[in-house]
Coordinates of C-alpha atoms in Angstrom, one line a residue:
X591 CA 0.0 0.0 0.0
X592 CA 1.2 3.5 -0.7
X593 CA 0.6 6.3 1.1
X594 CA -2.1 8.6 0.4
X595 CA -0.5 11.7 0.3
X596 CA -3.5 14.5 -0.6
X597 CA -5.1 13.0 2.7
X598 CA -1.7 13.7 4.9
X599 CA -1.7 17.0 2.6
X600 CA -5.1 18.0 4.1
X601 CA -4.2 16.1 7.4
X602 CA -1.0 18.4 7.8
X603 CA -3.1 21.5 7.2
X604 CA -6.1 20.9 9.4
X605 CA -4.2 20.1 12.4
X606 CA -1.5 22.3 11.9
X607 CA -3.8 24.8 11.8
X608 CA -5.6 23.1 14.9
X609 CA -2.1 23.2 16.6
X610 CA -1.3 27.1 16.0
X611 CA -5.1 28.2 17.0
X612 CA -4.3 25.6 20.5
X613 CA -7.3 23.6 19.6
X614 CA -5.1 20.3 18.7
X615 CA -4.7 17.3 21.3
X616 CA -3.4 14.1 21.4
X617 CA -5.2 10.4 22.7
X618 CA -1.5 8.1 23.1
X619 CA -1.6 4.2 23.4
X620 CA 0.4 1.6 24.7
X621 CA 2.5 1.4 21.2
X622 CA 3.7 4.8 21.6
X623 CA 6.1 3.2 24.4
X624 CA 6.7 -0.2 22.7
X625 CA 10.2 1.6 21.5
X626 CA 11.0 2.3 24.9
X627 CA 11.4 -1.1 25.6
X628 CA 8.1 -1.5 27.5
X629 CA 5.2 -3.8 26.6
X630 CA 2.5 -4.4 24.8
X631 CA -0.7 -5.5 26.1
X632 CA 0.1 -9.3 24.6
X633 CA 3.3 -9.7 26.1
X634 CA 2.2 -8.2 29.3
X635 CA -0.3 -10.6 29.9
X636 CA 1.6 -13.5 28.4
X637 CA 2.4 -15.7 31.8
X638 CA -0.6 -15.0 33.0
X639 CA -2.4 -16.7 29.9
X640 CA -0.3 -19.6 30.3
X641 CA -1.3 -19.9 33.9
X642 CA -4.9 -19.7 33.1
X643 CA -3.7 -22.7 30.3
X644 CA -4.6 -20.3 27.5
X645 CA -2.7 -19.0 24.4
X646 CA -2.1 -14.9 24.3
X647 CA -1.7 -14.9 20.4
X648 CA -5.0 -17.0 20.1
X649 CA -6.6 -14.6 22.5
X650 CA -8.6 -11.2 21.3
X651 CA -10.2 -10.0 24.0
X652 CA -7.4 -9.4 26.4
X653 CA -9.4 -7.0 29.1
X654 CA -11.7 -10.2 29.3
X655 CA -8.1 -12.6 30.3
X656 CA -7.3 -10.2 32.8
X657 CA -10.8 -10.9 34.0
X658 CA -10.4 -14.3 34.2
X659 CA -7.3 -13.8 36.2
X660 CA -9.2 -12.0 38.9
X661 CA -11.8 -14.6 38.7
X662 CA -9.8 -17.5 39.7
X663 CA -7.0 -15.8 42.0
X664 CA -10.1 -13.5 43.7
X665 CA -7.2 -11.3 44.3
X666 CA -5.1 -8.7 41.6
X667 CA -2.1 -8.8 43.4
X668 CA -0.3 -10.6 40.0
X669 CA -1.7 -7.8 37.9
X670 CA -0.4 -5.1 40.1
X671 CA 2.9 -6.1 40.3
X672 CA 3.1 -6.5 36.7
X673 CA 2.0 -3.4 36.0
X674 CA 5.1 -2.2 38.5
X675 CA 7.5 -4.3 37.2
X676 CA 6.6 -3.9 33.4
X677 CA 5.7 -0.2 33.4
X678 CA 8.1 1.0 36.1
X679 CA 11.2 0.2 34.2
X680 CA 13.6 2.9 34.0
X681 CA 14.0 3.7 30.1
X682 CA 14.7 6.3 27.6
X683 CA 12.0 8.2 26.4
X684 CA 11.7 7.6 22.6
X685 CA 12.6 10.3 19.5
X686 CA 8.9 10.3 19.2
X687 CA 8.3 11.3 22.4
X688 CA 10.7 13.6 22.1
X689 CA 8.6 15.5 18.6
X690 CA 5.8 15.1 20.6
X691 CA 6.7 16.9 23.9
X692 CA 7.8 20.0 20.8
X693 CA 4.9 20.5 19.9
X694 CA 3.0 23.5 21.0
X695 CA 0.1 21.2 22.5
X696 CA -2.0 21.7 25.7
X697 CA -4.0 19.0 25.9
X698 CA -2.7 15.1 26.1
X699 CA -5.1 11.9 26.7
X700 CA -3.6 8.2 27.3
X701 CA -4.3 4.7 28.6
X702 CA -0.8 4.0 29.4
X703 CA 0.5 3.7 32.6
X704 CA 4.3 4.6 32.0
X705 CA 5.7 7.9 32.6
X706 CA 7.4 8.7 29.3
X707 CA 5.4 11.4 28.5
X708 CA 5.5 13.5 32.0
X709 CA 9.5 12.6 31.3
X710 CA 9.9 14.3 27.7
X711 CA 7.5 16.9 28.6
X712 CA 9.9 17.9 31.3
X713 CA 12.9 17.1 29.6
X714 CA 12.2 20.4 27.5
X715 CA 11.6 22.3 30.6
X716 CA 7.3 22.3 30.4
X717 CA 5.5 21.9 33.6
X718 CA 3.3 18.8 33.5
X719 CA -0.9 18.9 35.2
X720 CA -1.1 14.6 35.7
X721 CA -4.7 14.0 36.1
X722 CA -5.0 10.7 37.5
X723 CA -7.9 10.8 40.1
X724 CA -10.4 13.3 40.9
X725 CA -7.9 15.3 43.3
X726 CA -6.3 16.0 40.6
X727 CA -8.7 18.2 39.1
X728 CA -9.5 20.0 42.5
X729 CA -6.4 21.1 42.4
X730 CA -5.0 22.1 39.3
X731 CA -0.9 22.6 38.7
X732 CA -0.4 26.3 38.3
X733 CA 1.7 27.5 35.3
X734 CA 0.9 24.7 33.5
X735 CA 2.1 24.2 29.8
X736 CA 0.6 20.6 29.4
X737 CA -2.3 18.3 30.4
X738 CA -2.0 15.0 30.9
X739 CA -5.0 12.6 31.4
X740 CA -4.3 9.3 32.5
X741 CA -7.5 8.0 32.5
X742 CA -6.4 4.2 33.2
X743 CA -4.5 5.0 35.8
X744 CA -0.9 5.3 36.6
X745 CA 2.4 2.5 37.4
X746 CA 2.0 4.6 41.0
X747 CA -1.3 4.0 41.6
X748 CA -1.5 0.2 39.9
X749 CA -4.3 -1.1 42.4
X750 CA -6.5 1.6 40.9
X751 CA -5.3 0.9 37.0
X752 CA -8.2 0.2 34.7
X753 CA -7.0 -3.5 33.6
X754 CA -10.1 -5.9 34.1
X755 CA -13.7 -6.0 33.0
X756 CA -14.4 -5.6 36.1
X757 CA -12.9 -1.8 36.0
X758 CA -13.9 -0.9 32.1
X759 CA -17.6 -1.6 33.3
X760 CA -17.6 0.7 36.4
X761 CA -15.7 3.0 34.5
X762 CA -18.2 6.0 34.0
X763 CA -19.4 6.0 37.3
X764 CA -16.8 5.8 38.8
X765 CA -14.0 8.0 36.9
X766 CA -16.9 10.6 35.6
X767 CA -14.9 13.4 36.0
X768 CA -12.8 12.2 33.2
X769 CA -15.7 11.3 30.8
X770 CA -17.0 15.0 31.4
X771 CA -13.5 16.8 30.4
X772 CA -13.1 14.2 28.0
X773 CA -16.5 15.4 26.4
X774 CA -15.5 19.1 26.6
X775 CA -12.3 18.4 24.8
X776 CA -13.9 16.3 22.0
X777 CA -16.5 19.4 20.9
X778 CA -13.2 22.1 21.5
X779 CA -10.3 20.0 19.9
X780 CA -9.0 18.8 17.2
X781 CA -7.8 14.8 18.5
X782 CA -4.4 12.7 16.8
X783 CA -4.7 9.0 17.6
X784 CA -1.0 7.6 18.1
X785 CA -0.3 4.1 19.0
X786 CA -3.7 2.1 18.6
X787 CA -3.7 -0.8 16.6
X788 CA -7.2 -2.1 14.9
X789 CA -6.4 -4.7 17.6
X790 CA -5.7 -2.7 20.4
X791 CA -8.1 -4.0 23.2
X792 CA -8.0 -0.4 24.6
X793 CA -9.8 0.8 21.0
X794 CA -13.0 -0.1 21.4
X795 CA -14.2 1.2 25.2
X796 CA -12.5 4.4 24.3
X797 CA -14.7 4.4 20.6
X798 CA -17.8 3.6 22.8
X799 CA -16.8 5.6 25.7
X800 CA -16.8 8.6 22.7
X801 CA -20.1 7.8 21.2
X802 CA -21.6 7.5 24.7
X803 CA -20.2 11.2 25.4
X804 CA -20.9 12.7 22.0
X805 CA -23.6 10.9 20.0
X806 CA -23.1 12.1 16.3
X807 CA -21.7 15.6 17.2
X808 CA -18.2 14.7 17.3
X809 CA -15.9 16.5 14.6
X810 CA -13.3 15.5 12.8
X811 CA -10.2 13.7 14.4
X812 CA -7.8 11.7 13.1
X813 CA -6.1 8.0 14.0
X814 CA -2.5 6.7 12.7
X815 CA -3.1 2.9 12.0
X816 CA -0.8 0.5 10.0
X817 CA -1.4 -1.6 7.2
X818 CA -0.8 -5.4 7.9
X819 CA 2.6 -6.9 6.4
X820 CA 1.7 -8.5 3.8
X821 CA 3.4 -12.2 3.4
X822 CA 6.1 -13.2 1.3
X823 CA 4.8 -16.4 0.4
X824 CA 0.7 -17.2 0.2
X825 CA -0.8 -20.7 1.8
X826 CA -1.8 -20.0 6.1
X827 CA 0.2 -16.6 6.4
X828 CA -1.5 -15.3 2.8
X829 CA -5.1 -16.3 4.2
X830 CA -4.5 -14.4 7.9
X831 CA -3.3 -11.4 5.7
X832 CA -6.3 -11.7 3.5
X833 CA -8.8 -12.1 6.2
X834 CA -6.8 -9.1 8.4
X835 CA -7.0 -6.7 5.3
X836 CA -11.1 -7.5 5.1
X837 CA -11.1 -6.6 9.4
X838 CA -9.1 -3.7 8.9
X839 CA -11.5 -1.7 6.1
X840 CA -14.4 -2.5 8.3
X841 CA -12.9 -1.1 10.8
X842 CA -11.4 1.8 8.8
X843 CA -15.2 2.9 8.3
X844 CA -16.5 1.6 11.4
X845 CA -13.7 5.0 12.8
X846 CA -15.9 7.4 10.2
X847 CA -19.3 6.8 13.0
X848 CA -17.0 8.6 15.4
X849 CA -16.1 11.4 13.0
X850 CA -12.1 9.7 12.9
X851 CA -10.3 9.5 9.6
X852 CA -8.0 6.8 9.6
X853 CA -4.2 7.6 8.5
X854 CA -3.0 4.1 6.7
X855 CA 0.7 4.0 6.8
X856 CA 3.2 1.3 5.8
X857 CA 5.3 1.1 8.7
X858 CA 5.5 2.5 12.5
X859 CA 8.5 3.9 11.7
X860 CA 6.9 6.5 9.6
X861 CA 5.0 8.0 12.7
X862 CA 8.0 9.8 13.4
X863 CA 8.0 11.6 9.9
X864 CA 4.6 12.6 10.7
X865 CA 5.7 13.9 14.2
X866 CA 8.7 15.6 12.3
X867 CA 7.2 17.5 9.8
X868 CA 4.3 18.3 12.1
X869 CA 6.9 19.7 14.2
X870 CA 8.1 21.8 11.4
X871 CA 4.8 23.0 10.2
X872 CA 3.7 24.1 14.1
X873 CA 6.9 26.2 14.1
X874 CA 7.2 28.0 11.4
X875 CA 5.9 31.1 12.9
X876 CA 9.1 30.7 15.6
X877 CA 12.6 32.3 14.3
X878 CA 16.1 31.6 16.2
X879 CA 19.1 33.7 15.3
X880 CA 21.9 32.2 15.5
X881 CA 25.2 34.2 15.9
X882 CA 28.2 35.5 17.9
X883 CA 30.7 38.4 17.0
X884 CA 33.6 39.2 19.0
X885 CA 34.8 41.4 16.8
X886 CA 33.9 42.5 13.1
X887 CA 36.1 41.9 10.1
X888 CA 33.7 42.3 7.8
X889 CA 30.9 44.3 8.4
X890 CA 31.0 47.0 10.9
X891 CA 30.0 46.7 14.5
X892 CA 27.4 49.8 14.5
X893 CA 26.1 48.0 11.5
X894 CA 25.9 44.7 12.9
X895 CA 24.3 46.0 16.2
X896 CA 21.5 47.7 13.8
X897 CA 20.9 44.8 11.6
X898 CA 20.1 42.7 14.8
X899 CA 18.0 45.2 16.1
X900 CA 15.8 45.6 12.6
X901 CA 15.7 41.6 13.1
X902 CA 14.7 41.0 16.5
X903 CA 11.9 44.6 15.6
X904 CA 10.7 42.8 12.2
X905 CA 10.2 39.2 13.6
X906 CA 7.8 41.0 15.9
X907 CA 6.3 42.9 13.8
X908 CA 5.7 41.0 10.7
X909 CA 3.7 38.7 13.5
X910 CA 6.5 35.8 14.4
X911 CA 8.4 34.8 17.2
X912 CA 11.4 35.0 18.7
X913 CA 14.0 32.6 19.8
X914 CA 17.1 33.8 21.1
X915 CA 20.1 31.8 23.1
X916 CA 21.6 35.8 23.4
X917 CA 24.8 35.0 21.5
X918 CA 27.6 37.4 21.8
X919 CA 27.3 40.6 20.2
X920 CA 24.3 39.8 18.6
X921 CA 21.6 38.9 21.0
X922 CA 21.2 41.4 23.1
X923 CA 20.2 43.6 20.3
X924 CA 18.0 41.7 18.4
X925 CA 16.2 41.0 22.3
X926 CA 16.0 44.6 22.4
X927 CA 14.5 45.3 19.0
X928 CA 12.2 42.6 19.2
X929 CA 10.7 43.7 23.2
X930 CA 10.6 47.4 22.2
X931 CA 8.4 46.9 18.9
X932 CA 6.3 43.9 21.1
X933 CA 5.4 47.0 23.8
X934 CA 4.6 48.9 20.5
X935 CA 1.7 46.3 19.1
X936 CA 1.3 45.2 22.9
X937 CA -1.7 42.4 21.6
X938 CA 0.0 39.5 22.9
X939 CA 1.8 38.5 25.9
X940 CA 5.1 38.9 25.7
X941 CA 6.4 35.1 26.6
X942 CA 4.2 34.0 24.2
X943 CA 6.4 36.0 21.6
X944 CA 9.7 35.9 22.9
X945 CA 11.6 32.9 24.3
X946 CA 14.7 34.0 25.5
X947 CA 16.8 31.0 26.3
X948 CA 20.3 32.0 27.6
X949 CA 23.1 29.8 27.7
X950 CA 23.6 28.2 31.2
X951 CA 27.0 29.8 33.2
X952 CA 28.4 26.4 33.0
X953 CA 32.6 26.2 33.4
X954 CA 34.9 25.8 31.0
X955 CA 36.7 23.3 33.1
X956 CA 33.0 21.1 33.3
X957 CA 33.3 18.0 31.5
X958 CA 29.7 18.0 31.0
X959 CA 29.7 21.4 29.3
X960 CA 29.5 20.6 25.9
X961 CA 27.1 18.0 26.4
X962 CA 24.8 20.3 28.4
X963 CA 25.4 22.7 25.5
X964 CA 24.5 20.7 22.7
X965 CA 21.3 19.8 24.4
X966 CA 20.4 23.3 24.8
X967 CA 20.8 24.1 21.5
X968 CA 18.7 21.0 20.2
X969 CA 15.7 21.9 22.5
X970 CA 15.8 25.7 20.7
X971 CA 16.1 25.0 17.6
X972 CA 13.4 22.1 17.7
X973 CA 11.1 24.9 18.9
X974 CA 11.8 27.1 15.8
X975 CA 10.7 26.8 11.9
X976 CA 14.1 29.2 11.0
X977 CA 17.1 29.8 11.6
X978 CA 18.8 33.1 10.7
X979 CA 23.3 33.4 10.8
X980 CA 25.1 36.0 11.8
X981 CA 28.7 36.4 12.1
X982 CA 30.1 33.4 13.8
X983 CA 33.4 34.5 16.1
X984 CA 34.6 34.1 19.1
X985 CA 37.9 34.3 21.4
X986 CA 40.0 31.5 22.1
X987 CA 40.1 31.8 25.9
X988 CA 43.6 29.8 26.0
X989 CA 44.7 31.5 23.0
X990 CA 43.3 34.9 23.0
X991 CA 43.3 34.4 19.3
X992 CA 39.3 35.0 17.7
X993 CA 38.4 32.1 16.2
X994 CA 35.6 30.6 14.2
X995 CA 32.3 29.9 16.3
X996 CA 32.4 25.9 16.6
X997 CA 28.4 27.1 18.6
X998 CA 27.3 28.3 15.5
X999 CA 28.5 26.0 13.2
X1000 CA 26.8 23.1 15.8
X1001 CA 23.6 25.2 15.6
X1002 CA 23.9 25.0 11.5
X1003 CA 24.6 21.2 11.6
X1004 CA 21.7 20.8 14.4
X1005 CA 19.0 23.2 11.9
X1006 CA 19.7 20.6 9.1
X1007 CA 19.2 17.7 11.0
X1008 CA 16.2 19.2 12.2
X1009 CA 15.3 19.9 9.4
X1010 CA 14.4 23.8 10.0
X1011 CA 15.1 26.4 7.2
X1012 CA 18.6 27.8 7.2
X1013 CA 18.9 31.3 6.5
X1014 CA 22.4 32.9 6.3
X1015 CA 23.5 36.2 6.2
X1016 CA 26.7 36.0 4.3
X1017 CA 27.7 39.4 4.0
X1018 CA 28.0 39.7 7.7
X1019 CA 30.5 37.5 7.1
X1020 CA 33.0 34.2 9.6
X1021 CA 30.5 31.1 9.8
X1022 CA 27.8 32.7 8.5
X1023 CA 29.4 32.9 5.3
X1024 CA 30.6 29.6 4.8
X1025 CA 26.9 28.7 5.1
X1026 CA 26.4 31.0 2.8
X1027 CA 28.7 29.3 0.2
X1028 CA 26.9 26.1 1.4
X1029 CA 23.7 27.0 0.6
X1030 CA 24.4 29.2 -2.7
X1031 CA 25.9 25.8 -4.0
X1032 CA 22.4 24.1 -3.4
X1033 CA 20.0 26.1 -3.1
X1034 CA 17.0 23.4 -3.6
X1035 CA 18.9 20.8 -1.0
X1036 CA 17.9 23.7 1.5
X1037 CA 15.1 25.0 0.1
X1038 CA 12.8 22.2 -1.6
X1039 CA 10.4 23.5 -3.7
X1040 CA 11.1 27.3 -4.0
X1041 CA 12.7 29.4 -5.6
X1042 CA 14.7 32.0 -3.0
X1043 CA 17.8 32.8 -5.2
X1044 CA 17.4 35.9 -5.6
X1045 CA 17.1 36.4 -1.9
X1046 CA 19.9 34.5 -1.2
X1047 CA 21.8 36.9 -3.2
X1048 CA 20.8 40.0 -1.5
X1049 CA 22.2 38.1 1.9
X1050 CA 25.9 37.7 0.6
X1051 CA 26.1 40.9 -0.9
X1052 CA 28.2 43.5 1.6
X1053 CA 26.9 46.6 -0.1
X1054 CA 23.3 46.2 0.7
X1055 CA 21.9 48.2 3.4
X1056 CA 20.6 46.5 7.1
X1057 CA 17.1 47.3 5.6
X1058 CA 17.5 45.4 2.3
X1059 CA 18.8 42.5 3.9
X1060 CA 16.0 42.1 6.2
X1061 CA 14.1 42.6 3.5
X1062 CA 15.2 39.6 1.8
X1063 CA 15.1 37.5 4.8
X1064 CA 11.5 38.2 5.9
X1065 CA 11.0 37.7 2.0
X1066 CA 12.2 34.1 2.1
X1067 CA 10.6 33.3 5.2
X1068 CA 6.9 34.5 4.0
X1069 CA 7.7 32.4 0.9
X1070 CA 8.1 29.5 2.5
X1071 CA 6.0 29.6 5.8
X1072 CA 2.7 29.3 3.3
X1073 CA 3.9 25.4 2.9

């Protein structure tokens, strides 16, 4: 099967727009963590089929086994524990949890019991509301840049985990405070289903617990779901495929009653190009400059200082964002620029517009420093759509000779992995020319799909005035921020 790419084109635009307006959330499952090393609900529950003298791969209805767990031990004390041992593992959060925790999202829903999420969230510095039982919505986290509804529980609480029948039955009298905000947020927002599989036994009370809640009013959402592998060779394997496929369509427009459109991709590996270039499209409106000057060998240092100034004033103005790390030289005037025209519109608050992230005092001596560094760097620019050079010197403390900016040049190989738009201003000449030369060699490498030559001109040319290059910048990014 092939990808259909005008539904992920209309996909990418609807909820892209659903993520800049804050109307976007997210509904995780258990196969968001499977690359985490943690389980899925089949191998969870494996030895405990095999106790009961049943077959996990030959059961379907797996809420039903831990049923009959509870039925004959009269106790849950096994299914605890493994939710403790299984979930409470001490593993690195995924690269997909890492996009996720990126994006400018608000509002998270999951079944799983793990902690990966709370861990990337705070990983980028975002405080985390955990709603796990009613107490936690009596008392809301202040400050808050995420919510996260665990509404089967948590590894910390595993006696209350929603696991058996038993527990899915109860469920809406029991946890109604989380079917009533779950209502609220399926009129208000715009959900992404990530890690359900048209197996998932988690699928279907969360389908019926939304039809319950919403009856035919719910709008459109979306649901990532993989095709089945299809065999190599046909005879048993060809006739499970076959019979899969048939299961799958009816569920595909069994999704549409709930107003979900099902995303069919090839492989699970491809969810993490769909966090990626959701990543890129939610941030697009957020611009990091990039840049340190010690001293000036090519352009002078008034001129310099007023070109970041007319940056950090335009990036405001022409309604984007600032990121800034407050490089040397350059920072604290594009800061500057940017605050004084952001007290001149005054619409917005100000943290919402500019994210000053400076470097922490951390000494030279520290073996941990570049490490610490490099992290830092990673979390701004993953945050931003562009990034704009300048300069690119510093002084070699042991030295005191000035030397190119290995910071900058990290921050240019970080954009590109990143996958951010690079956009250098070569005629302020050190690093941020040699990415100048880079780009003017390849112009469609960098810049897929548009034609920004001209522009790129303008930026390597000494003689142009602070205005014209900002021009051309602002130019290149309205250009390609309509994607």
């Amino acid at each position: 099967m092939v990808r259909n790419s005008s539904q992920f084109d209309a996909f990418y635009k609807q909820y892209g727009n659903a993520l800049s307006d804050q109307r976007a959330a997210l509904f995780i499952g258990a196969g968001m963590s499977v690359d985490a090393g943690l389980p899925t609900w089949p191998n969870l529950l494996r030895d405990t089929a095999t106790e009961l003298k049943l077959d996990v791969d030959r059961e379907t209805d797996l809420v039903a086994l831990a049923q009959f767990h509870l039925n004959v031990k009269k106790v849950r004390t096994r299914l605890n524990q493994l939710i403790v041992e299984e979930y409470g593992k001490d593993v690195d959060i995924t690269r997909n949890h890492r996009l996720l925790a990126n994006l400018p999202i608000e509002t998270i829903w999951t079944t799983n019991y793990d902690q990966l999420l709370e861990k990337a969230f705070r990983e980028v510095g975002k405080r985390c509301d955990i709603r796990v039982t009613k107490g936690n919505f009596t008392s809301p986290v202040r400050g808050k840049d995420v919510t996260i509804y665990k509404m089967h529980g948590d590894v910390s609480k595993p006696e209350d985990a929603i696991l058996t029948k038993d527990d899915y039955e109860i469920y809406s009298r029991k946890n109604e405070f989380f079917t009533d905000a779950l209502r609220g947020d399926l009129v208000e927002k715009t959900f992404l289903f990530l890690g359900f599989s048209f197996t998932d036994p988690n699928i279907d009370y969360i389908l019926s617990r939304i039809r319950l809640v919403m009856g035919n009013d719910a709008q459109q959402h979306y649901c990532v779901m993989r095709w089945p592998e299809k065999p190599k060779r046909s005879g048993k394997n060809k006739a499970q495929y076959d019979y899969d496929m048939v299961r799958l369509e009816l569920r595909i427009s069994d999704l549409k009653r709930y107003g979900i459109e099902a995303l069919m991709i090839n492989d699970y590996s491809e969810i993490t190009e769909i966090l990626e270039e959701l990543n890129n499209r939610s941030h697009l409106k957020n611009i990091f400059i990039s840049g340190s000057a010690y001293n000036y060998p090519v352009m002078p240092k008034t001129q310099v200082e007023n070109l970041s100034y007319l940056l950090g004033q335009e990036t405001i103005r022409q309604g984007f964002n600032l990121v800034s790390g407050l490089g040397l030289g350059i920072g604290g005037n594009v800061l500057i620029g940017a605050i004084e025209e952001f007290y001149r519109d005054g619409k917005s608050k100000l943290t919402d517009r500019v994210i000053m992230r400076p470097f922490p005092q951390i000494a030279r001596t520290d073996p941990l420093r570049k490490q610490i560094n490099s992290k830092y760097r990673r979390d701004m620019i993953s945050t931003s759509g562009y990034t704009i050079f300048m300069c690119g010197n510093k002084i070699n403390h042991e030295t005191d000779e000035v030397v190119s900016s290995d910071g900058v040049r990290e921050e240019f190989r970080l954009s590109r992995e990143l996958k951010k738009f690079v956009i250098p201003i070569g005629a302020t000449g050190d690093v941020a020319k040699e990415i100048w030369d880079e780009v003017m060699a390849s112009p469609d490498e960098f810049f897929p799909g548009f034609n920004v030559q001209k522009y790129l001109q303008i930026l390597g040319n000494p003689d142009k005035t602070n205005q014209e290059l900002v021009d051309a910048i602002f130019a290149i990014i309205r250009l390609t921020s309509t994607k």
